[in-house]
């Protein structure tokens, strides 16, 4: 029997541009590694090769009026400082760039025949869903369409504190409803996100399943750490974007209290914050002035360098928003569990992270509970000094859950109906 053929339409396969792109590339690689024949069309704006995968970077579509309207709009906004896109999205639901990109994907998509593939998967990042829009227009693909929905959409369906109402929100809601109605299969990265979106889009309830973010353990073992990072120290690492809702104040205060109460730790402990934090940058830099053990790298590091640091840190940190619950599966959790190091989870107790780590997982605190954070760091530091840091979660189970064999079985069972 020949290997199943899968066509993937994805925004970007540039692993350095966002966590969403990295998660999508991991999906592509694991499909390849488990024997599927994979073809990828993407809009990364440059040619990118993935070994063993046929990749096509879709070209510009300058014959499309939306191409010129989008650029005219950008120039006008730059000159006059008018938010013209808001008026346009209020009337049409989406930007000219969105329509142009959907047309670009559609032009590439019609060069393929649905009969030549067993499945088509649409992957996006952020609030894009452009590949989904292209497949939505092409009914011939619908019976083989797996729509992967990585985040809540539209923004007014985000949980607090992220929720806000966009211009043209009613058009965006209707767009997502059509996706959930027309796609043959729908997948989410987390169980709680599946439940969250099913409350707004009833069609999700009977055609959805969970495809978690995928691990890349092979790359971790081959990655070296930067020169500034000493793996022999008690290194605490948060890697990723500290957006407005992810406030590191409690973590920083807990770390300061931990150092003050443990003079021995001052020569052994480091707190690394790697990634942008524009809303919190001044507060972080002010803390650094008094606590030299804090290392802040707002420009980030290349993806695989960060994986190496995660693999060699003493403790990896997952920091989520201060909220009653969190349906998101942080992409970094996959690399953190693969490193098999303790994870300090700062966020809601009702979250996808805690669902996977277990209700009794010991290294959890709300993000502003600096006293609890300090206490956890003390316990972990004592283990570190005794040479016995333990993951305290079922790493084998989670690595299987995030791994390629489990993913392959999901595709066979849920979409291809093979054993």
PDB file of C-alpha atoms in Angstrom, residues 149-347:
ATOM      1  CA  UNK A 149      -7.639  25.901  14.620  1.00  0.00           C
ATOM      2  CA  UNK A 150      -4.680  26.979  16.715  1.00  0.00           C
ATOM      3  CA  UNK A 151      -6.323  29.753  18.772  1.00  0.00           C
ATOM      4  CA  UNK A 152      -9.801  31.078  19.585  1.00  0.00           C
ATOM      5  CA  UNK A 153     -11.298  33.128  16.758  1.00  0.00           C
ATOM      6  CA  UNK A 154     -12.511  35.831  16.382  1.00  0.00           C
ATOM      7  CA  UNK A 155     -10.960  37.885  19.156  1.00  0.00           C
ATOM      8  CA  UNK A 156     -14.264  38.419  20.979  1.00  0.00           C
ATOM      9  CA  UNK A 157     -14.284  34.666  21.619  1.00  0.00           C
ATOM     10  CA  UNK A 158     -10.938  34.788  23.393  1.00  0.00           C
ATOM     11  CA  UNK A 159     -11.152  34.204  27.145  1.00  0.00           C
ATOM     12  CA  UNK A 160     -10.370  37.027  29.551  1.00  0.00           C
ATOM     13  CA  UNK A 161      -8.075  38.958  29.708  1.00  0.00           C
ATOM     14  CA  UNK A 162      -7.383  38.734  25.974  1.00  0.00           C
ATOM     15  CA  UNK A 163     -10.884  39.316  24.644  1.00  0.00           C
ATOM     16  CA  UNK A 164     -11.706  42.396  22.566  1.00  0.00           C
ATOM     17  CA  UNK A 165     -14.058  43.209  19.721  1.00  0.00           C
ATOM     18  CA  UNK A 166     -12.465  43.777  16.328  1.00  0.00           C
ATOM     19  CA  UNK A 167     -13.751  45.834  13.434  1.00  0.00           C
ATOM     20  CA  UNK A 168     -15.914  43.597  11.288  1.00  0.00           C
ATOM     21  CA  UNK A 169     -16.192  40.997  14.011  1.00  0.00           C
ATOM     22  CA  UNK A 170     -19.532  39.750  12.658  1.00  0.00           C
ATOM     23  CA  UNK A 171     -17.899  38.903   9.312  1.00  0.00           C
ATOM     24  CA  UNK A 172     -15.052  37.081  11.058  1.00  0.00           C
ATOM     25  CA  UNK A 173     -17.490  35.090  13.164  1.00  0.00           C
ATOM     26  CA  UNK A 174     -19.449  34.082  10.066  1.00  0.00           C
ATOM     27  CA  UNK A 175     -16.164  33.116   8.373  1.00  0.00           C
ATOM     28  CA  UNK A 176     -15.176  30.781  11.213  1.00  0.00           C
ATOM     29  CA  UNK A 177     -18.684  29.335  11.331  1.00  0.00           C
ATOM     30  CA  UNK A 178     -18.421  28.415   7.642  1.00  0.00           C
ATOM     31  CA  UNK A 179     -15.050  26.760   8.276  1.00  0.00           C
ATOM     32  CA  UNK A 180     -16.487  24.637  11.078  1.00  0.00           C
ATOM     33  CA  UNK A 181     -19.461  23.708   8.887  1.00  0.00           C
ATOM     34  CA  UNK A 182     -17.587  22.858   5.692  1.00  0.00           C
ATOM     35  CA  UNK A 183     -14.403  21.194   6.943  1.00  0.00           C
ATOM     36  CA  UNK A 184     -14.674  17.424   7.207  1.00  0.00           C
ATOM     37  CA  UNK A 185     -12.434  17.361  10.290  1.00  0.00           C
ATOM     38  CA  UNK A 186     -11.404  20.000  12.829  1.00  0.00           C
ATOM     39  CA  UNK A 187      -8.447  19.780  15.156  1.00  0.00           C
ATOM     40  CA  UNK A 188      -7.307  21.885  18.090  1.00  0.00           C
ATOM     41  CA  UNK A 189      -4.012  21.829  19.998  1.00  0.00           C
ATOM     42  CA  UNK A 190      -5.760  21.401  23.360  1.00  0.00           C
ATOM     43  CA  UNK A 191      -8.812  19.721  24.852  1.00  0.00           C
ATOM     44  CA  UNK A 192      -9.865  22.868  26.698  1.00  0.00           C
ATOM     45  CA  UNK A 193      -9.669  24.929  23.505  1.00  0.00           C
ATOM     46  CA  UNK A 194     -11.826  22.344  21.726  1.00  0.00           C
ATOM     47  CA  UNK A 195     -14.428  22.665  24.471  1.00  0.00           C
ATOM     48  CA  UNK A 196     -14.150  26.463  24.481  1.00  0.00           C
ATOM     49  CA  UNK A 197     -14.727  26.825  20.716  1.00  0.00           C
ATOM     50  CA  UNK A 198     -17.463  24.181  20.648  1.00  0.00           C
ATOM     51  CA  UNK A 199     -19.526  26.458  22.884  1.00  0.00           C
ATOM     52  CA  UNK A 200     -19.634  29.035  20.059  1.00  0.00           C
ATOM     53  CA  UNK A 201     -19.562  26.758  17.011  1.00  0.00           C
ATOM     54  CA  UNK A 202     -21.733  23.653  17.575  1.00  0.00           C
ATOM     55  CA  UNK A 203     -20.373  21.815  14.507  1.00  0.00           C
ATOM     56  CA  UNK A 204     -17.075  21.432  16.366  1.00  0.00           C
ATOM     57  CA  UNK A 205     -18.665  19.060  18.844  1.00  0.00           C
ATOM     58  CA  UNK A 206     -19.066  16.084  16.492  1.00  0.00           C
ATOM     59  CA  UNK A 207     -16.125  16.507  14.116  1.00  0.00           C
ATOM     60  CA  UNK A 208     -13.254  17.730  16.312  1.00  0.00           C
ATOM     61  CA  UNK A 209     -10.296  16.081  18.007  1.00  0.00           C
ATOM     62  CA  UNK A 210      -7.017  17.171  19.591  1.00  0.00           C
ATOM     63  CA  UNK A 211      -3.698  17.286  17.763  1.00  0.00           C
ATOM     64  CA  UNK A 212      -1.288  18.670  20.358  1.00  0.00           C
ATOM     65  CA  UNK A 213       1.790  20.665  19.423  1.00  0.00           C
ATOM     66  CA  UNK A 214       4.494  18.283  18.234  1.00  0.00           C
ATOM     67  CA  UNK A 215       7.911  17.644  19.767  1.00  0.00           C
ATOM     68  CA  UNK A 216      11.280  17.908  18.067  1.00  0.00           C
ATOM     69  CA  UNK A 217      13.454  15.855  20.380  1.00  0.00           C
ATOM     70  CA  UNK A 218      15.988  15.029  17.673  1.00  0.00           C
ATOM     71  CA  UNK A 219      17.015  18.664  17.304  1.00  0.00           C
ATOM     72  CA  UNK A 220      17.280  19.275  21.066  1.00  0.00           C
ATOM     73  CA  UNK A 221      19.965  16.634  21.560  1.00  0.00           C
ATOM     74  CA  UNK A 222      22.124  18.206  18.841  1.00  0.00           C
ATOM     75  CA  UNK A 223      21.918  21.825  20.047  1.00  0.00           C
ATOM     76  CA  UNK A 224      24.712  23.664  21.834  1.00  0.00           C
ATOM     77  CA  UNK A 225      24.118  26.450  24.364  1.00  0.00           C
ATOM     78  CA  UNK A 226      25.401  30.031  23.928  1.00  0.00           C
ATOM     79  CA  UNK A 227      28.648  30.986  25.624  1.00  0.00           C
ATOM     80  CA  UNK A 228      26.950  33.225  28.198  1.00  0.00           C
ATOM     81  CA  UNK A 229      24.885  30.311  29.548  1.00  0.00           C
ATOM     82  CA  UNK A 230      26.549  28.171  32.213  1.00  0.00           C
ATOM     83  CA  UNK A 231      24.589  24.894  32.465  1.00  0.00           C
ATOM     84  CA  UNK A 232      26.174  24.101  35.850  1.00  0.00           C
ATOM     85  CA  UNK A 233      24.194  26.889  37.560  1.00  0.00           C
ATOM     86  CA  UNK A 234      20.652  26.894  38.929  1.00  0.00           C
ATOM     87  CA  UNK A 235      19.221  28.419  35.744  1.00  0.00           C
ATOM     88  CA  UNK A 236      15.565  29.392  35.562  1.00  0.00           C
ATOM     89  CA  UNK A 237      14.363  30.037  32.020  1.00  0.00           C
ATOM     90  CA  UNK A 238      11.342  31.723  30.542  1.00  0.00           C
ATOM     91  CA  UNK A 239      11.559  31.675  26.744  1.00  0.00           C
ATOM     92  CA  UNK A 240       8.911  33.460  24.726  1.00  0.00           C
ATOM     93  CA  UNK A 241       6.893  36.618  24.354  1.00  0.00           C
ATOM     94  CA  UNK A 242       5.941  38.320  27.619  1.00  0.00           C
ATOM     95  CA  UNK A 243       2.949  40.150  26.202  1.00  0.00           C
ATOM     96  CA  UNK A 244       0.928  42.591  28.273  1.00  0.00           C
ATOM     97  CA  UNK A 245      -1.254  39.896  29.845  1.00  0.00           C
ATOM     98  CA  UNK A 246       1.775  37.791  30.894  1.00  0.00           C
ATOM     99  CA  UNK A 247       3.092  39.922  33.723  1.00  0.00           C
ATOM    100  CA  UNK A 248       6.450  38.700  35.100  1.00  0.00           C
ATOM    101  CA  UNK A 249       6.273  40.956  38.220  1.00  0.00           C
ATOM    102  CA  UNK A 250       5.335  38.096  40.563  1.00  0.00           C
ATOM    103  CA  UNK A 251       8.079  35.886  39.152  1.00  0.00           C
ATOM    104  CA  UNK A 252      10.694  38.618  39.512  1.00  0.00           C
ATOM    105  CA  UNK A 253       9.621  39.448  43.071  1.00  0.00           C
ATOM    106  CA  UNK A 254       9.561  35.769  44.007  1.00  0.00           C
ATOM    107  CA  UNK A 255      13.066  35.350  42.567  1.00  0.00           C
ATOM    108  CA  UNK A 256      14.319  38.407  44.509  1.00  0.00           C
ATOM    109  CA  UNK A 257      12.807  37.102  47.744  1.00  0.00           C
ATOM    110  CA  UNK A 258      14.357  33.701  47.115  1.00  0.00           C
ATOM    111  CA  UNK A 259      17.802  35.289  46.675  1.00  0.00           C
ATOM    112  CA  UNK A 260      17.418  37.455  49.767  1.00  0.00           C
ATOM    113  CA  UNK A 261      16.529  34.447  51.888  1.00  0.00           C
ATOM    114  CA  UNK A 262      19.296  32.273  50.417  1.00  0.00           C
ATOM    115  CA  UNK A 263      22.684  34.029  50.229  1.00  0.00           C
ATOM    116  CA  UNK A 264      24.159  30.811  48.837  1.00  0.00           C
ATOM    117  CA  UNK A 265      21.850  31.047  45.847  1.00  0.00           C
ATOM    118  CA  UNK A 266      23.168  34.450  44.801  1.00  0.00           C
ATOM    119  CA  UNK A 267      26.245  32.883  43.224  1.00  0.00           C
ATOM    120  CA  UNK A 268      24.395  29.897  41.783  1.00  0.00           C
ATOM    121  CA  UNK A 269      21.024  31.155  40.515  1.00  0.00           C
ATOM    122  CA  UNK A 270      20.122  32.942  37.294  1.00  0.00           C
ATOM    123  CA  UNK A 271      16.751  33.979  35.908  1.00  0.00           C
ATOM    124  CA  UNK A 272      16.747  34.149  32.103  1.00  0.00           C
ATOM    125  CA  UNK A 273      13.971  36.015  30.307  1.00  0.00           C
ATOM    126  CA  UNK A 274      14.485  35.419  26.592  1.00  0.00           C
ATOM    127  CA  UNK A 275      12.106  37.119  24.205  1.00  0.00           C
ATOM    128  CA  UNK A 276      10.239  40.401  23.725  1.00  0.00           C
ATOM    129  CA  UNK A 277       8.509  42.068  26.638  1.00  0.00           C
ATOM    130  CA  UNK A 278       7.787  45.579  25.394  1.00  0.00           C
ATOM    131  CA  UNK A 279       5.009  46.297  27.903  1.00  0.00           C
ATOM    132  CA  UNK A 280       7.122  45.078  30.853  1.00  0.00           C
ATOM    133  CA  UNK A 281      10.581  46.048  29.618  1.00  0.00           C
ATOM    134  CA  UNK A 282      11.099  49.079  31.863  1.00  0.00           C
ATOM    135  CA  UNK A 283      10.080  47.126  34.969  1.00  0.00           C
ATOM    136  CA  UNK A 284      12.378  44.247  34.051  1.00  0.00           C
ATOM    137  CA  UNK A 285      15.322  46.564  33.412  1.00  0.00           C
ATOM    138  CA  UNK A 286      14.679  48.350  36.718  1.00  0.00           C
ATOM    139  CA  UNK A 287      14.767  45.002  38.526  1.00  0.00           C
ATOM    140  CA  UNK A 288      17.990  44.059  36.744  1.00  0.00           C
ATOM    141  CA  UNK A 289      19.694  47.156  38.134  1.00  0.00           C
ATOM    142  CA  UNK A 290      19.354  45.697  41.643  1.00  0.00           C
ATOM    143  CA  UNK A 291      19.412  41.996  40.799  1.00  0.00           C
ATOM    144  CA  UNK A 292      22.295  41.151  38.446  1.00  0.00           C
ATOM    145  CA  UNK A 293      21.209  37.507  38.484  1.00  0.00           C
ATOM    146  CA  UNK A 294      18.380  38.457  36.084  1.00  0.00           C
ATOM    147  CA  UNK A 295      19.380  38.115  32.422  1.00  0.00           C
ATOM    148  CA  UNK A 296      17.004  39.752  29.941  1.00  0.00           C
ATOM    149  CA  UNK A 297      17.384  39.204  26.192  1.00  0.00           C
ATOM    150  CA  UNK A 298      14.471  41.106  24.593  1.00  0.00           C
ATOM    151  CA  UNK A 299      15.677  40.446  21.054  1.00  0.00           C
ATOM    152  CA  UNK A 300      15.445  36.717  21.645  1.00  0.00           C
ATOM    153  CA  UNK A 301      17.639  33.981  20.263  1.00  0.00           C
ATOM    154  CA  UNK A 302      17.334  31.716  17.206  1.00  0.00           C
ATOM    155  CA  UNK A 303      14.819  28.963  17.781  1.00  0.00           C
ATOM    156  CA  UNK A 304      17.215  26.043  17.997  1.00  0.00           C
ATOM    157  CA  UNK A 305      19.536  27.982  20.346  1.00  0.00           C
ATOM    158  CA  UNK A 306      16.562  28.457  22.686  1.00  0.00           C
ATOM    159  CA  UNK A 307      15.837  24.725  22.498  1.00  0.00           C
ATOM    160  CA  UNK A 308      19.398  24.058  23.619  1.00  0.00           C
ATOM    161  CA  UNK A 309      19.015  26.395  26.582  1.00  0.00           C
ATOM    162  CA  UNK A 310      15.685  24.778  27.521  1.00  0.00           C
ATOM    163  CA  UNK A 311      17.342  21.385  27.421  1.00  0.00           C
ATOM    164  CA  UNK A 312      20.131  22.540  29.751  1.00  0.00           C
ATOM    165  CA  UNK A 313      18.198  24.776  32.153  1.00  0.00           C
ATOM    166  CA  UNK A 314      17.568  23.594  35.693  1.00  0.00           C
ATOM    167  CA  UNK A 315      13.943  24.760  35.566  1.00  0.00           C
ATOM    168  CA  UNK A 316      11.785  25.825  32.609  1.00  0.00           C
ATOM    169  CA  UNK A 317       9.041  28.369  33.240  1.00  0.00           C
ATOM    170  CA  UNK A 318       5.611  28.565  31.634  1.00  0.00           C
ATOM    171  CA  UNK A 319       3.949  31.891  32.447  1.00  0.00           C
ATOM    172  CA  UNK A 320       0.346  32.473  31.459  1.00  0.00           C
ATOM    173  CA  UNK A 321      -2.098  35.333  31.972  1.00  0.00           C
ATOM    174  CA  UNK A 322      -3.821  36.080  35.256  1.00  0.00           C
ATOM    175  CA  UNK A 323      -7.223  34.578  34.461  1.00  0.00           C
ATOM    176  CA  UNK A 324      -9.802  32.126  35.839  1.00  0.00           C
ATOM    177  CA  UNK A 325      -8.769  29.555  33.220  1.00  0.00           C
ATOM    178  CA  UNK A 326      -6.534  29.102  30.195  1.00  0.00           C
ATOM    179  CA  UNK A 327      -7.536  26.851  27.281  1.00  0.00           C
ATOM    180  CA  UNK A 328      -4.197  27.345  25.525  1.00  0.00           C
ATOM    181  CA  UNK A 329      -1.452  24.766  25.152  1.00  0.00           C
ATOM    182  CA  UNK A 330       1.752  26.853  25.281  1.00  0.00           C
ATOM    183  CA  UNK A 331       3.952  25.770  22.379  1.00  0.00           C
ATOM    184  CA  UNK A 332       7.003  25.826  24.655  1.00  0.00           C
ATOM    185  CA  UNK A 333       5.529  23.078  26.827  1.00  0.00           C
ATOM    186  CA  UNK A 334       6.454  20.487  24.210  1.00  0.00           C
ATOM    187  CA  UNK A 335      10.155  21.386  24.384  1.00  0.00           C
ATOM    188  CA  UNK A 336      10.006  21.726  28.176  1.00  0.00           C
ATOM    189  CA  UNK A 337       8.667  18.189  28.659  1.00  0.00           C
ATOM    190  CA  UNK A 338      11.164  16.819  26.127  1.00  0.00           C
ATOM    191  CA  UNK A 339      13.963  18.354  28.228  1.00  0.00           C
ATOM    192  CA  UNK A 340      12.618  16.352  31.217  1.00  0.00           C
ATOM    193  CA  UNK A 341      13.417  19.149  33.651  1.00  0.00           C
ATOM    194  CA  UNK A 342      11.104  20.615  36.299  1.00  0.00           C
ATOM    195  CA  UNK A 343       8.507  23.009  34.914  1.00  0.00           C
ATOM    196  CA  UNK A 344       7.449  26.004  36.989  1.00  0.00           C
ATOM    197  CA  UNK A 345       3.900  26.740  35.867  1.00  0.00           C
ATOM    198  CA  UNK A 346       2.627  30.214  36.680  1.00  0.00           C
ATOM    199  CA  UNK A 347      -0.988  30.581  35.687  1.00  0.00           C
TER     200      UNK A 347
END
